[in-house]
PDB file of C-alpha atoms in Angstrom:
ATOM      1  CA  MET A   1      -0.002   0.185   0.002  1.00  0.00           C
ATOM      2  CA  ASN A   2       0.758   3.712  -0.389  1.00  0.00           C
ATOM      3  CA  VAL A   3       2.169   5.388   2.817  1.00  0.00           C
ATOM      4  CA  ALA A   4       3.241   8.601   3.842  1.00  0.00           C
ATOM      5  CA  LEU A   5       6.500   8.763   6.527  1.00  0.00           C
ATOM      6  CA  PHE A   6       5.918  11.465   9.256  1.00  0.00           C
ATOM      7  CA  VAL A   7       9.288  11.518  10.177  1.00  0.00           C
ATOM      8  CA  THR A   8       9.333  13.726  13.757  1.00  0.00           C
ATOM      9  CA  CYS A   9      11.930  16.180  14.819  1.00  0.00           C
ATOM     10  CA  LEU A  10      13.877  14.023  16.928  1.00  0.00           C
ATOM     11  CA  ALA A  11      13.946  11.667  14.123  1.00  0.00           C
ATOM     12  CA  ASP A  12      15.153  14.284  11.672  1.00  0.00           C
ATOM     13  CA  HIS A  13      17.895  15.928  13.817  1.00  0.00           C
ATOM     14  CA  TYR A  14      18.789  12.937  16.024  1.00  0.00           C
ATOM     15  CA  PHE A  15      18.165   9.535  14.566  1.00  0.00           C
ATOM     16  CA  ALA A  16      18.309   9.809  10.637  1.00  0.00           C
ATOM     17  CA  ASP A  17      19.288   6.225  10.953  1.00  0.00           C
ATOM     18  CA  ALA A  18      15.858   5.586  12.487  1.00  0.00           C
ATOM     19  CA  ALA A  19      13.973   7.303  10.009  1.00  0.00           C
ATOM     20  CA  ALA A  20      15.862   5.624   6.799  1.00  0.00           C
ATOM     21  CA  ASP A  21      15.319   1.979   8.548  1.00  0.00           C
ATOM     22  CA  THR A  22      11.740   2.926   8.924  1.00  0.00           C
ATOM     23  CA  VAL A  23      11.522   3.786   4.829  1.00  0.00           C
ATOM     24  CA  ARG A  24      13.367   0.308   4.406  1.00  0.00           C
ATOM     25  CA  LEU A  25      11.504  -1.664   6.729  1.00  0.00           C
ATOM     26  CA  LEU A  26       8.147  -0.623   5.054  1.00  0.00           C
ATOM     27  CA  ARG A  27       9.577  -0.855   1.596  1.00  0.00           C
ATOM     28  CA  HIS A  28      10.525  -4.479   2.542  1.00  0.00           C
ATOM     29  CA  LEU A  29       7.075  -5.474   3.832  1.00  0.00           C
ATOM     30  CA  GLY A  30       5.637  -4.069   0.911  1.00  0.00           C
ATOM     31  CA  CYS A  31       4.618  -0.756   0.977  1.00  0.00           C
ATOM     32  CA  THR A  32       5.447   2.489  -1.619  1.00  0.00           C
ATOM     33  CA  VAL A  33       6.570   4.965   0.915  1.00  0.00           C
ATOM     34  CA  ALA A  34       6.065   8.801   0.191  1.00  0.00           C
ATOM     35  CA  PHE A  35       8.170  11.692   2.178  1.00  0.00           C
ATOM     36  CA  PRO A  36       5.920  14.949   2.354  1.00  0.00           C
ATOM     37  CA  ASP A  37       8.376  18.000   1.685  1.00  0.00           C
ATOM     38  CA  ALA A  38       6.522  20.018   3.385  1.00  0.00           C
ATOM     39  CA  GLN A  39       5.842  18.211   6.718  1.00  0.00           C
ATOM     40  CA  THR A  40       7.041  19.787  10.075  1.00  0.00           C
ATOM     41  CA  CYS A  41       6.840  19.676  13.847  1.00  0.00           C
ATOM     42  CA  CYS A  42       3.594  18.043  14.665  1.00  0.00           C
ATOM     43  CA  GLY A  43       2.830  20.470  17.428  1.00  0.00           C
ATOM     44  CA  GLN A  44       3.306  18.842  20.824  1.00  0.00           C
ATOM     45  CA  PRO A  45       5.665  21.463  22.538  1.00  0.00           C
ATOM     46  CA  ALA A  46       3.403  23.852  21.919  1.00  0.00           C
ATOM     47  CA  TYR A  47       0.320  21.990  23.186  1.00  0.00           C
ATOM     48  CA  ASN A  48       2.313  20.909  26.024  1.00  0.00           C
ATOM     49  CA  ALA A  49       3.104  24.293  26.673  1.00  0.00           C
ATOM     50  CA  GLY A  50      -0.668  25.463  26.609  1.00  0.00           C
ATOM     51  CA  ARG A  51      -0.149  27.569  23.402  1.00  0.00           C
ATOM     52  CA  ASN A  52      -3.112  25.707  21.389  1.00  0.00           C
ATOM     53  CA  ALA A  53      -3.033  28.589  18.878  1.00  0.00           C
ATOM     54  CA  GLU A  54       0.315  27.949  17.754  1.00  0.00           C
ATOM     55  CA  ALA A  55      -0.465  23.954  18.113  1.00  0.00           C
ATOM     56  CA  LEU A  56      -3.661  24.487  16.155  1.00  0.00           C
ATOM     57  CA  ARG A  57      -1.411  26.162  13.167  1.00  0.00           C
ATOM     58  CA  MET A  58       1.080  23.042  13.018  1.00  0.00           C
ATOM     59  CA  ALA A  59      -1.868  20.749  13.037  1.00  0.00           C
ATOM     60  CA  ARG A  60      -3.675  22.218  10.289  1.00  0.00           C
ATOM     61  CA  HIS A  61      -0.661  22.341   8.244  1.00  0.00           C
ATOM     62  CA  THR A  62       0.094  18.853   9.114  1.00  0.00           C
ATOM     63  CA  ILE A  63      -3.452  17.828   8.076  1.00  0.00           C
ATOM     64  CA  ASP A  64      -2.938  19.619   4.705  1.00  0.00           C
ATOM     65  CA  THR A  65       0.410  18.132   4.039  1.00  0.00           C
ATOM     66  CA  PHE A  66      -0.256  14.536   4.570  1.00  0.00           C
ATOM     67  CA  ALA A  67      -4.161  15.050   2.980  1.00  0.00           C
ATOM     68  CA  GLY A  68      -3.226  12.345   0.080  1.00  0.00           C
ATOM     69  CA  ALA A  69      -1.948   9.717   2.090  1.00  0.00           C
ATOM     70  CA  ASP A  70      -3.529   6.157   2.274  1.00  0.00           C
ATOM     71  CA  ALA A  71      -1.586   5.846   5.692  1.00  0.00           C
ATOM     72  CA  VAL A  72       0.908   8.316   7.978  1.00  0.00           C
ATOM     73  CA  ILE A  73       3.122   6.191   9.630  1.00  0.00           C
ATOM     74  CA  VAL A  74       5.211   7.715  12.697  1.00  0.00           C
ATOM     75  CA  PRO A  75       8.151   5.971  14.178  1.00  0.00           C
ATOM     76  CA  SER A  76       7.191   7.536  17.405  1.00  0.00           C
ATOM     77  CA  GLY A  77       4.470   6.988  19.660  1.00  0.00           C
ATOM     78  CA  SER A  78       4.818  10.431  21.333  1.00  0.00           C
ATOM     79  CA  CYS A  79       4.271  12.175  18.038  1.00  0.00           C
ATOM     80  CA  ALA A  80       1.695   9.507  16.974  1.00  0.00           C
ATOM     81  CA  THR A  81      -0.453  10.129  19.788  1.00  0.00           C
ATOM     82  CA  MET A  82       0.157  13.875  18.972  1.00  0.00           C
ATOM     83  CA  VAL A  83      -2.031  13.595  15.729  1.00  0.00           C
ATOM     84  CA  LYS A  84      -4.122  10.698  16.813  1.00  0.00           C
ATOM     85  CA  LYS A  85      -5.513  11.795  20.221  1.00  0.00           C
ATOM     86  CA  PHE A  86      -4.854  15.656  20.581  1.00  0.00           C
ATOM     87  CA  TYR A  87      -5.252  16.879  17.085  1.00  0.00           C
ATOM     88  CA  PRO A  88      -9.134  16.167  17.200  1.00  0.00           C
ATOM     89  CA  ARG A  89      -8.988  18.181  20.890  1.00  0.00           C
ATOM     90  CA  LEU A  90      -7.543  21.231  18.396  1.00  0.00           C
ATOM     91  CA  ALA A  91      -9.789  20.823  15.275  1.00  0.00           C
ATOM     92  CA  GLY A  92     -12.603  18.775  14.288  1.00  0.00           C
ATOM     93  CA  GLU A  93     -11.018  18.146  10.610  1.00  0.00           C
ATOM     94  CA  ALA A  94      -8.167  16.509  12.445  1.00  0.00           C
ATOM     95  CA  THR A  95     -10.083  13.514  12.629  1.00  0.00           C
ATOM     96  CA  ALA A  96      -9.899  12.300   9.268  1.00  0.00           C
ATOM     97  CA  LEU A  97      -6.026  12.448   9.634  1.00  0.00           C
ATOM     98  CA  ALA A  98      -6.253  10.746  12.974  1.00  0.00           C
ATOM     99  CA  ASP A  99      -7.727   7.785  11.727  1.00  0.00           C
ATOM    100  CA  ARG A 100      -5.118   7.060   8.917  1.00  0.00           C
ATOM    101  CA  THR A 101      -2.331   7.798  11.105  1.00  0.00           C
ATOM    102  CA  TRP A 102      -0.406   4.589  12.722  1.00  0.00           C
ATOM    103  CA  GLU A 103       2.535   4.392  15.128  1.00  0.00           C
ATOM    104  CA  LEU A 104       5.304   2.204  13.388  1.00  0.00           C
ATOM    105  CA  GLY A 105       4.791  -0.960  15.282  1.00  0.00           C
ATOM    106  CA  GLU A 106       1.399  -0.581  15.654  1.00  0.00           C
ATOM    107  CA  PHE A 107       1.066  -0.611  11.757  1.00  0.00           C
ATOM    108  CA  ILE A 108       3.037  -3.387  11.045  1.00  0.00           C
ATOM    109  CA  VAL A 109       1.529  -5.313  13.527  1.00  0.00           C
ATOM    110  CA  ARG A 110      -2.211  -4.449  13.606  1.00  0.00           C
ATOM    111  CA  HIS A 111      -2.865  -3.081   9.970  1.00  0.00           C
ATOM    112  CA  LEU A 112      -0.412  -5.326   8.030  1.00  0.00           C
ATOM    113  CA  GLY A 113      -0.700  -8.410  10.225  1.00  0.00           C
ATOM    114  CA  VAL A 114       2.978  -8.857  10.493  1.00  0.00           C
ATOM    115  CA  THR A 115       4.429 -10.534  13.440  1.00  0.00           C
ATOM    116  CA  GLU A 116       7.699 -12.305  11.979  1.00  0.00           C
ATOM    117  CA  LEU A 117      10.817 -11.189  10.452  1.00  0.00           C
ATOM    118  CA  GLY A 118      13.138 -13.681  10.445  1.00  0.00           C
ATOM    119  CA  ASP A 119      16.207 -14.808  12.828  1.00  0.00           C
ATOM    120  CA  GLY A 120      18.396 -11.839  12.013  1.00  0.00           C
ATOM    121  CA  LEU A 121      18.531 -11.322  15.865  1.00  0.00           C
ATOM    122  CA  ALA A 122      18.942 -14.524  16.909  1.00  0.00           C
ATOM    123  CA  GLY A 123      21.400 -14.514  20.378  1.00  0.00           C
ATOM    124  CA  ARG A 124      20.581 -10.765  20.552  1.00  0.00           C
ATOM    125  CA  SER A 125      19.481 -10.181  24.368  1.00  0.00           C
ATOM    126  CA  VAL A 126      17.163  -6.821  24.518  1.00  0.00           C
ATOM    127  CA  ALA A 127      15.121  -5.117  26.807  1.00  0.00           C
ATOM    128  CA  ILE A 128      12.046  -2.952  25.782  1.00  0.00           C
ATOM    129  CA  HIS A 129      11.430   0.744  27.239  1.00  0.00           C
ATOM    130  CA  GLN A 130       7.747   1.390  26.911  1.00  0.00           C
ATOM    131  CA  GLY A 131       7.234   4.844  25.786  1.00  0.00           C
ATOM    132  CA  CYS A 132       4.034   6.696  28.114  1.00  0.00           C
ATOM    133  CA  HIS A 133       2.291   7.904  25.213  1.00  0.00           C
ATOM    134  CA  ALA A 134       2.586   4.442  23.009  1.00  0.00           C
ATOM    135  CA  LEU A 135       1.641   2.230  26.537  1.00  0.00           C
ATOM    136  CA  ARG A 136      -0.803   4.357  28.017  1.00  0.00           C
ATOM    137  CA  GLU A 137      -2.634   6.376  25.151  1.00  0.00           C
ATOM    138  CA  LEU A 138      -2.197   4.621  22.198  1.00  0.00           C
ATOM    139  CA  ARG A 139      -2.627   1.092  24.194  1.00  0.00           C
ATOM    140  CA  LEU A 140       0.548  -0.560  22.323  1.00  0.00           C
ATOM    141  CA  GLU A 141       1.632  -3.260  25.052  1.00  0.00           C
ATOM    142  CA  SER A 142       2.939  -6.001  23.225  1.00  0.00           C
ATOM    143  CA  GLU A 143       3.816  -4.729  19.775  1.00  0.00           C
ATOM    144  CA  PRO A 144       7.650  -4.629  20.256  1.00  0.00           C
ATOM    145  CA  ALA A 145       8.214  -7.407  21.977  1.00  0.00           C
ATOM    146  CA  VAL A 146       5.712  -9.454  19.316  1.00  0.00           C
ATOM    147  CA  LEU A 147       8.147  -7.418  16.415  1.00  0.00           C
ATOM    148  CA  LEU A 148      11.513  -8.146  18.431  1.00  0.00           C
ATOM    149  CA  GLN A 149      11.004 -11.957  19.148  1.00  0.00           C
ATOM    150  CA  GLY A 150       9.836 -12.199  15.620  1.00  0.00           C
ATOM    151  CA  ALA A 151      13.016 -11.283  14.502  1.00  0.00           C
ATOM    152  CA  GLY A 152      14.847 -13.842  16.620  1.00  0.00           C
ATOM    153  CA  ALA A 153      15.695 -11.579  19.679  1.00  0.00           C
ATOM    154  CA  GLU A 154      15.231 -12.576  23.305  1.00  0.00           C
ATOM    155  CA  VAL A 155      13.059  -9.986  25.274  1.00  0.00           C
ATOM    156  CA  VAL A 156      14.624 -10.005  28.585  1.00  0.00           C
ATOM    157  CA  PRO A 157      11.855  -9.379  31.354  1.00  0.00           C
ATOM    158  CA  TRP A 158      12.332  -5.515  33.025  1.00  0.00           C
ATOM    159  CA  ASP A 159      10.448  -4.683  35.958  1.00  0.00           C
ATOM    160  CA  ALA A 160      10.879  -1.290  35.149  1.00  0.00           C
ATOM    161  CA  GLN A 161      10.001  -1.076  31.676  1.00  0.00           C
ATOM    162  CA  ASP A 162       6.492   0.496  31.854  1.00  0.00           C
ATOM    163  CA  GLU A 163       8.091   3.054  34.186  1.00  0.00           C
ATOM    164  CA  CYS A 164       8.366   6.412  32.422  1.00  0.00           C
ATOM    165  CA  CYS A 165      11.904   7.709  31.704  1.00  0.00           C
ATOM    166  CA  GLY A 166      11.440  11.124  32.749  1.00  0.00           C
ATOM    167  CA  PHE A 167      11.753  12.890  29.314  1.00  0.00           C
ATOM    168  CA  GLY A 168       8.427  14.173  28.927  1.00  0.00           C
ATOM    169  CA  GLY A 169       9.302  17.015  26.129  1.00  0.00           C
ATOM    170  CA  LEU A 170       9.321  19.995  28.204  1.00  0.00           C
ATOM    171  CA  PHE A 171       9.121  18.334  31.609  1.00  0.00           C
ATOM    172  CA  SER A 172      12.857  17.227  31.028  1.00  0.00           C
ATOM    173  CA  VAL A 173      13.680  20.999  30.666  1.00  0.00           C
ATOM    174  CA  LYS A 174      11.569  22.783  33.235  1.00  0.00           C
ATOM    175  CA  MET A 175      12.222  20.010  35.899  1.00  0.00           C
ATOM    176  CA  SER A 176      15.638  18.411  35.050  1.00  0.00           C
ATOM    177  CA  ALA A 177      16.498  17.232  38.266  1.00  0.00           C
ATOM    178  CA  VAL A 178      13.503  15.321  38.882  1.00  0.00           C
ATOM    179  CA  SER A 179      13.900  14.005  35.069  1.00  0.00           C
ATOM    180  CA  ALA A 180      17.126  12.884  35.793  1.00  0.00           C
ATOM    181  CA  ALA A 181      16.400  10.988  38.819  1.00  0.00           C
ATOM    182  CA  MET A 182      13.544   9.270  36.906  1.00  0.00           C
ATOM    183  CA  ALA A 183      15.851   8.040  34.009  1.00  0.00           C
ATOM    184  CA  ASP A 184      18.389   7.055  36.966  1.00  0.00           C
ATOM    185  CA  ARG A 185      16.136   5.171  38.907  1.00  0.00           C
ATOM    186  CA  LYS A 186      14.796   3.049  35.647  1.00  0.00           C
ATOM    187  CA  LEU A 187      18.639   2.598  34.721  1.00  0.00           C
ATOM    188  CA  ASP A 188      19.703   1.220  38.175  1.00  0.00           C
ATOM    189  CA  THR A 189      16.917  -1.737  37.720  1.00  0.00           C
ATOM    190  CA  LEU A 190      18.097  -2.656  33.979  1.00  0.00           C
ATOM    191  CA  PRO A 191      18.679  -6.242  33.039  1.00  0.00           C
ATOM    192  CA  GLU A 192      22.242  -7.246  31.511  1.00  0.00           C
ATOM    193  CA  VAL A 193      21.454  -7.174  27.696  1.00  0.00           C
ATOM    194  CA  ASP A 194      22.573  -6.316  24.740  1.00  0.00           C
ATOM    195  CA  TRP A 195      20.127  -3.324  23.694  1.00  0.00           C
ATOM    196  CA  VAL A 196      17.425  -1.335  24.839  1.00  0.00           C
ATOM    197  CA  VAL A 197      15.234  -0.820  22.656  1.00  0.00           C
ATOM    198  CA  SER A 198      12.211   1.822  22.288  1.00  0.00           C
ATOM    199  CA  GLY A 199      10.122   2.709  19.485  1.00  0.00           C
ATOM    200  CA  ASP A 200      10.225   6.688  20.824  1.00  0.00           C
ATOM    201  CA  GLY A 201      12.982   8.965  20.046  1.00  0.00           C
ATOM    202  CA  GLY A 202      12.771  11.121  22.921  1.00  0.00           C
ATOM    203  CA  CYS A 203      13.174   8.073  25.351  1.00  0.00           C
ATOM    204  CA  VAL A 204      16.197   6.891  23.841  1.00  0.00           C
ATOM    205  CA  LEU A 205      17.829  10.266  23.692  1.00  0.00           C
ATOM    206  CA  HIS A 206      16.954  10.680  27.466  1.00  0.00           C
ATOM    207  CA  LEU A 207      18.395   7.325  28.715  1.00  0.00           C
ATOM    208  CA  ASP A 208      20.784   7.178  26.411  1.00  0.00           C
ATOM    209  CA  GLY A 209      22.179  10.780  27.808  1.00  0.00           C
ATOM    210  CA  ARG A 210      21.951   9.757  31.076  1.00  0.00           C
ATOM    211  CA  SER A 211      23.605   6.266  30.413  1.00  0.00           C
ATOM    212  CA  ARG A 212      26.637   8.397  29.009  1.00  0.00           C
ATOM    213  CA  ALA A 213      26.754  10.504  31.666  1.00  0.00           C
ATOM    214  CA  ARG A 214      26.966   7.507  33.901  1.00  0.00           C
ATOM    215  CA  ARG A 215      29.328   5.791  31.699  1.00  0.00           C
ATOM    216  CA  LEU A 216      27.288   2.901  31.839  1.00  0.00           C
ATOM    217  CA  GLY A 217      28.167   1.276  28.438  1.00  0.00           C
ATOM    218  CA  ILE A 218      24.697   0.395  27.449  1.00  0.00           C
ATOM    219  CA  GLU A 219      23.684   0.577  23.942  1.00  0.00           C
ATOM    220  CA  PHE A 220      20.184   2.299  23.201  1.00  0.00           C
ATOM    221  CA  VAL A 221      18.485   1.463  19.634  1.00  0.00           C
ATOM    222  CA  HIS A 222      15.221   2.701  18.178  1.00  0.00           C
ATOM    223  CA  LEU A 223      12.721   0.012  17.454  1.00  0.00           C
ATOM    224  CA  ALA A 224      12.857   0.744  13.387  1.00  0.00           C
ATOM    225  CA  THR A 225      16.874   0.166  13.444  1.00  0.00           C
ATOM    226  CA  ALA A 226      16.759  -2.481  15.861  1.00  0.00           C
ATOM    227  CA  LEU A 227      14.353  -4.627  13.543  1.00  0.00           C
ATOM    228  CA  TRP A 228      16.076  -3.358  10.042  1.00  0.00           C
ATOM    229  CA  ARG A 229      19.051  -5.039  11.715  1.00  0.00           C
ATOM    230  CA  GLY A 230      17.232  -7.955  11.938  1.00  0.00           C
ATOM    231  CA  VAL A 231      15.842  -8.005   8.882  1.00  0.00           C
ATOM    232  CA  ALA A 232      18.949  -6.827   7.111  1.00  0.00           C
ATOM    233  CA  ALA A 233      20.766  -9.811   8.824  1.00  0.00           C
ATOM    234  CA  ALA A 234      18.246 -12.580   8.043  1.00  0.00           C
ATOM    235  CA  THR A 235      18.396 -11.735   4.131  1.00  0.00           C
TER     236      THR A 235
END
């Protein structure tokens, strides 16, 4: 099917490989992927700051930008939540786009019906960080584990995998000490694994930053990159 990639700001600036791996993965699964050049921020920072007028302008721009797409794929539970859950609160006309927007793992499992991606990650142990928006707003509880196991990885139980990492966008700026303490608490409970995987770039950025500051030597990987590494190794 024809899909459009909504790349997100963090992927654009910090996770270019994850954005490219999203495209590679979707093409491998039979999708034709377009990238509308006019796309920009989804508006969540403005929305979280209470700047609804500014968020509404960005929402309407995004609605226009993706008007022709059969499906819009977002490699971020946070930004997918903004479009699917918060846009309709800002603008009634956003409902059509919300209904056509999918978080990456959600799209692969629930829409394409794919759960097996080969055995390219065989021998690789991973822990999953569940981003708050994907877990609590989109109710994506099992999709990352299903896909990683379907690529051959061993998913190691992590008692704190459902705990907030402390990023929270503006929260990590306004309440930096609390934000860092939340990440440290989560990292203190981490089992021994090869990778920590998350579908949210903000969470990856935050946890990786705290890990580097503490010199923990842990590799944090976006879900798209983890899955594509598995597919590439299996083919």
